[in-house]
Protein backbone atom coordinates (compact mmCIF):
# COMPACT_ATOMS: atom_id res chain seq x y z
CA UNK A 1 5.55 -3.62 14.58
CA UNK A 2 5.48 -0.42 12.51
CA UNK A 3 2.80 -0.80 9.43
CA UNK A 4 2.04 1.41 7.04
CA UNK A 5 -1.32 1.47 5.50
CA UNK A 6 -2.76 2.82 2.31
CA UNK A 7 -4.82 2.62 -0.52
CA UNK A 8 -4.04 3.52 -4.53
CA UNK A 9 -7.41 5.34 -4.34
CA UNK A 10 -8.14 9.11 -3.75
CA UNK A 11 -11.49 9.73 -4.62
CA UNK A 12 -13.58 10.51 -1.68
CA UNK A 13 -16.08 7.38 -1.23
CA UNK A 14 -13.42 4.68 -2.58
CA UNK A 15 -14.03 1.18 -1.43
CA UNK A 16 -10.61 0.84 -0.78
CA UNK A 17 -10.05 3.87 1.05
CA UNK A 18 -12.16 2.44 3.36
CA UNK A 19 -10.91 -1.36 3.44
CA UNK A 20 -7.62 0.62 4.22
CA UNK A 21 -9.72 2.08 7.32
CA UNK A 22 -11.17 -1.22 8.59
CA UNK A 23 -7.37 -2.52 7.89
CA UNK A 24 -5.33 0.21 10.44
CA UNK A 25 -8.63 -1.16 12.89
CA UNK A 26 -8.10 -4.70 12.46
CA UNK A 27 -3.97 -4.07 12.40
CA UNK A 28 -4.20 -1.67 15.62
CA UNK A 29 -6.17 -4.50 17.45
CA UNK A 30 -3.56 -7.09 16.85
CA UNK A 31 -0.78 -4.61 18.36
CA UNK A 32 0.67 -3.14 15.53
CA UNK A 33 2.12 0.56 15.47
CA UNK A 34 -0.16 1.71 12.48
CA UNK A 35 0.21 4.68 9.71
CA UNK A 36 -2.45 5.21 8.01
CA UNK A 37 -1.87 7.36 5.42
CA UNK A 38 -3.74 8.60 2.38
CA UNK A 39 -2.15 9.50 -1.03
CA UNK A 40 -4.08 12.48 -1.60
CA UNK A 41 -1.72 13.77 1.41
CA UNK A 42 1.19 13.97 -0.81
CA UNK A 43 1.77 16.37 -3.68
CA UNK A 44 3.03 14.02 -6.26
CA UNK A 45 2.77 14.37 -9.95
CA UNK A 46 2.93 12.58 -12.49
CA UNK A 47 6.38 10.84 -13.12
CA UNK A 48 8.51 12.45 -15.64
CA UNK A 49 12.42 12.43 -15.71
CA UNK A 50 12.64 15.70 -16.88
CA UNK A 51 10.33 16.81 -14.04
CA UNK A 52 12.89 14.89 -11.58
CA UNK A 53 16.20 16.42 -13.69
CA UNK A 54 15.26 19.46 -11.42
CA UNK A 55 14.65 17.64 -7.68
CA UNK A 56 12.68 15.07 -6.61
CA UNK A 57 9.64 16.50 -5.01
CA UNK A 58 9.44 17.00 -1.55
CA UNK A 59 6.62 15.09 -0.77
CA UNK A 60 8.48 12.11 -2.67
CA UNK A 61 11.28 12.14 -0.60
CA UNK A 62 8.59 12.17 2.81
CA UNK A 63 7.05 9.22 1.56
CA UNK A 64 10.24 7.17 0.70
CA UNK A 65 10.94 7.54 4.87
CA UNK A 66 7.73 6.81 5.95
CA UNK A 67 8.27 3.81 3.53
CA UNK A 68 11.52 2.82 4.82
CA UNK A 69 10.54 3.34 8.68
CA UNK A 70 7.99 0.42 8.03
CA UNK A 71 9.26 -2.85 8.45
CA UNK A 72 5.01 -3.81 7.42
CA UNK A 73 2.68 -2.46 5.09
CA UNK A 74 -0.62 -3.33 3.63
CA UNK A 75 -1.56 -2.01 0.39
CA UNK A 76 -5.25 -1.61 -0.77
CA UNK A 77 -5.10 -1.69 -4.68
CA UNK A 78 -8.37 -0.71 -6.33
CA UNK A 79 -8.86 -2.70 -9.66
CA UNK A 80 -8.99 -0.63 -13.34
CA UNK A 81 -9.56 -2.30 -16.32
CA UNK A 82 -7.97 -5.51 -14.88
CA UNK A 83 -5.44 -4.19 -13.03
CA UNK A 84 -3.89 -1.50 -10.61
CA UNK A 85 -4.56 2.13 -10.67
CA UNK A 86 -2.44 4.84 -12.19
CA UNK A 87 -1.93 6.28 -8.82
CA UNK A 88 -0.90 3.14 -7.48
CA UNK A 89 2.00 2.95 -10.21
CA UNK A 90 2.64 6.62 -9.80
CA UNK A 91 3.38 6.81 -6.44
CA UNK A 92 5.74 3.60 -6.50
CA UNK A 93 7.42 4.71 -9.30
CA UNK A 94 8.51 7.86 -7.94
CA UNK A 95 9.35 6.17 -4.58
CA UNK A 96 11.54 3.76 -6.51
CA UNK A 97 13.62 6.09 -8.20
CA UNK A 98 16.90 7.00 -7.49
CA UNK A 99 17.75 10.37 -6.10
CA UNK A 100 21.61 10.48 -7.52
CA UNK A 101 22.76 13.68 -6.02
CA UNK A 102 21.42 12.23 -2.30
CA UNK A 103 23.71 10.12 -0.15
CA UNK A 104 20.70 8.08 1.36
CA UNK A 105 17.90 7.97 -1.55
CA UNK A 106 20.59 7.07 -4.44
CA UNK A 107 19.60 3.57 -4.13
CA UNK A 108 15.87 3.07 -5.49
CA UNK A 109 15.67 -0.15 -3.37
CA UNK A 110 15.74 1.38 0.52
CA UNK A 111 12.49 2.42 0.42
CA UNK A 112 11.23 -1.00 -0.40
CA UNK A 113 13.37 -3.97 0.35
CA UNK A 114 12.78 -6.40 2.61
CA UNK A 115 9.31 -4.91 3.55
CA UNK A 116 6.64 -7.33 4.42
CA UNK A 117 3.31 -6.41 2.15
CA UNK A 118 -0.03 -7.44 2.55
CA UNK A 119 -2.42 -6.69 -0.42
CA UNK A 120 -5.93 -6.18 -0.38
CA UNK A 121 -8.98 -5.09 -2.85
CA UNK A 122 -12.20 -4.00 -2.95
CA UNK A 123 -14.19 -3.60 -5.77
CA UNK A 124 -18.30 -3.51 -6.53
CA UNK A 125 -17.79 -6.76 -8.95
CA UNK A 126 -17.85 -10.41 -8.05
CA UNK A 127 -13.78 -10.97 -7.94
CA UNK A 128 -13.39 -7.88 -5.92
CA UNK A 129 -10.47 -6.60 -7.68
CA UNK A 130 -8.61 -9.90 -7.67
CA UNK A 131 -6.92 -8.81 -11.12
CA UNK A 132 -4.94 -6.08 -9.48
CA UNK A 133 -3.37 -7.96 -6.77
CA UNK A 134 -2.16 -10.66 -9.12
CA UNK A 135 -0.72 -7.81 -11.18
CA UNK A 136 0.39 -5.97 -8.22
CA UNK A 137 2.54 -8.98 -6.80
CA UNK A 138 4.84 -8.96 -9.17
CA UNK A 139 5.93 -5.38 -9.24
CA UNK A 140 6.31 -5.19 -5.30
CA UNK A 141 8.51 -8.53 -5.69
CA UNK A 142 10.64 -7.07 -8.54
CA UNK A 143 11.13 -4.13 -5.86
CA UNK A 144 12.69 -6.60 -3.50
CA UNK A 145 9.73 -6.61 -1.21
CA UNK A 146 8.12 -10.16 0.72
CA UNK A 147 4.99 -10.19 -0.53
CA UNK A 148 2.39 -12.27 1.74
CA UNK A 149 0.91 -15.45 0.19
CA UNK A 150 -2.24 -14.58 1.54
CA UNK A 151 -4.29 -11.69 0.25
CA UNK A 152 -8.04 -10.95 0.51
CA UNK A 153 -10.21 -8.99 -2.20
CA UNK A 154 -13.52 -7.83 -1.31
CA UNK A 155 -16.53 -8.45 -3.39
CA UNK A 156 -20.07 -7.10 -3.60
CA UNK A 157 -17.99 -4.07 -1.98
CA UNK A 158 -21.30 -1.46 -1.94
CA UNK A 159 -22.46 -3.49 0.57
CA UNK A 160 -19.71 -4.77 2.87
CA UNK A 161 -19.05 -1.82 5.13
CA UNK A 162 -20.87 -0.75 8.07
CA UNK A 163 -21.78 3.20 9.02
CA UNK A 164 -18.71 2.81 11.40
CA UNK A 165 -16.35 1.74 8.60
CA UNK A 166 -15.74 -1.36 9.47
CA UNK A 167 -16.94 -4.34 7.81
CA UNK A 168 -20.02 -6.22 8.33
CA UNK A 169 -19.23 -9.88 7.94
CA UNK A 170 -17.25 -11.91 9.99
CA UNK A 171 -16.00 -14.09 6.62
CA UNK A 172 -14.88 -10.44 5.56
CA UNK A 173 -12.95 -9.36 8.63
CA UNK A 174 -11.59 -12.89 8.82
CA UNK A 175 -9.98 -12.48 5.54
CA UNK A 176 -8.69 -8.91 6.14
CA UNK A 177 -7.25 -10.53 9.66
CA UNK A 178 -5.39 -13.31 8.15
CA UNK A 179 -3.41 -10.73 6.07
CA UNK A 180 -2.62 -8.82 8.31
CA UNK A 181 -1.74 -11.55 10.61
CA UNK A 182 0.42 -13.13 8.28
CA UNK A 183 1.94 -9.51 7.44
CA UNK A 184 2.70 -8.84 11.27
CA UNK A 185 4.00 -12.44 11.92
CA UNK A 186 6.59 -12.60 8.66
CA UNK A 187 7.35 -8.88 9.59
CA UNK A 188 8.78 -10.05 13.30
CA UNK A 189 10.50 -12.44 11.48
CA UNK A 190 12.80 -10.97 9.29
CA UNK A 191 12.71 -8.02 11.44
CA UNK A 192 13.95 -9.26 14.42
């Protein structure tokens, strides 16, 4: 199964950015076909109509195929002020939106519907970024996407990962497995 991985993080030594990491491991073991791809990759600004009144951005239009080539993703959603980041938005937002003059990207929905997510968070505090993911759920369901009923968020983050990048605790890689297990499984399903 083709799964796409990422995390609404750039910055260099992101939590998530590296439960994204331990993710494409865990995903990879189970026999998926994993991208793992990182947002800083893509030269996306900010979203602005006017902005897309003169052609979508290049880098938009890459990432609404890698999207729609994935029957599976798992998304790693950082947690700001109670929900998910900027970036996060950002990026769906522009992958969402219509490219009229474009035979294939004229309907916002391709990239998205009837993908399989998985969402995950890490974060320093005690609910691990819990907040985003129940803010995130709705917005990838409005998109027309199967969202899993399982997700995991990652407390006490600072001190989950090993040197290696993967993470330390089997209660930790558990929950990260039984996302993406569920992810793969409902994937196959409506994939078939």
């Amino acid at each position: 199964m083709k799964t796409l991985i990422f995390a609404g993080s750039t910055r260099q030594q992101s939590y998530n950015r590296q439960l994204a990491h331990a993710a494409a491991q865990l995903a990879t073991a189970a026999g998926a076909r994993v991208s793992h791809i990182e947002l800083a990759d893509f030269d996306i600004p900010m979203y602005n109509a006017d902005l897309e009144a003169k052609g979508t951005p290049p880098d938009v239009l890459r990432l609404k195929q890698l999207m729609f080539e994935h029957p599976a993703w798992i998304i790693c959603a950082p947690e700001y002020n109670g929900s998910y980041t900027a970036l996060l938005k950002n990026t769906i937002d522009w992958a969402s939106s219509p490219v009229k003059s474009d035979p294939v990207w004229k309907d916002g929905f391709r990239p998205f519907s009837g993908k399989v997510v998985g969402l995950l968070s890490a974060s320093p505090g005690g609910l691990g970024g819990l907040r985003s993911l129940s803010h995130l759920t709705p917005l990838m369901m409005n998109l027309q996407c199967w969202v899993a009923p399982k997700q995991f968020a990652l407390a006490r983050a600072f001190e989950a990962f090993a040197e290696d990048g993967s993470l330390k605790q089997d209660a930790h890689r558990a929950g990260v497995q039984a996302v993406v297990d569920q992810v793969l499984w409902a994937a196959q399903k409506l994939h078939a």
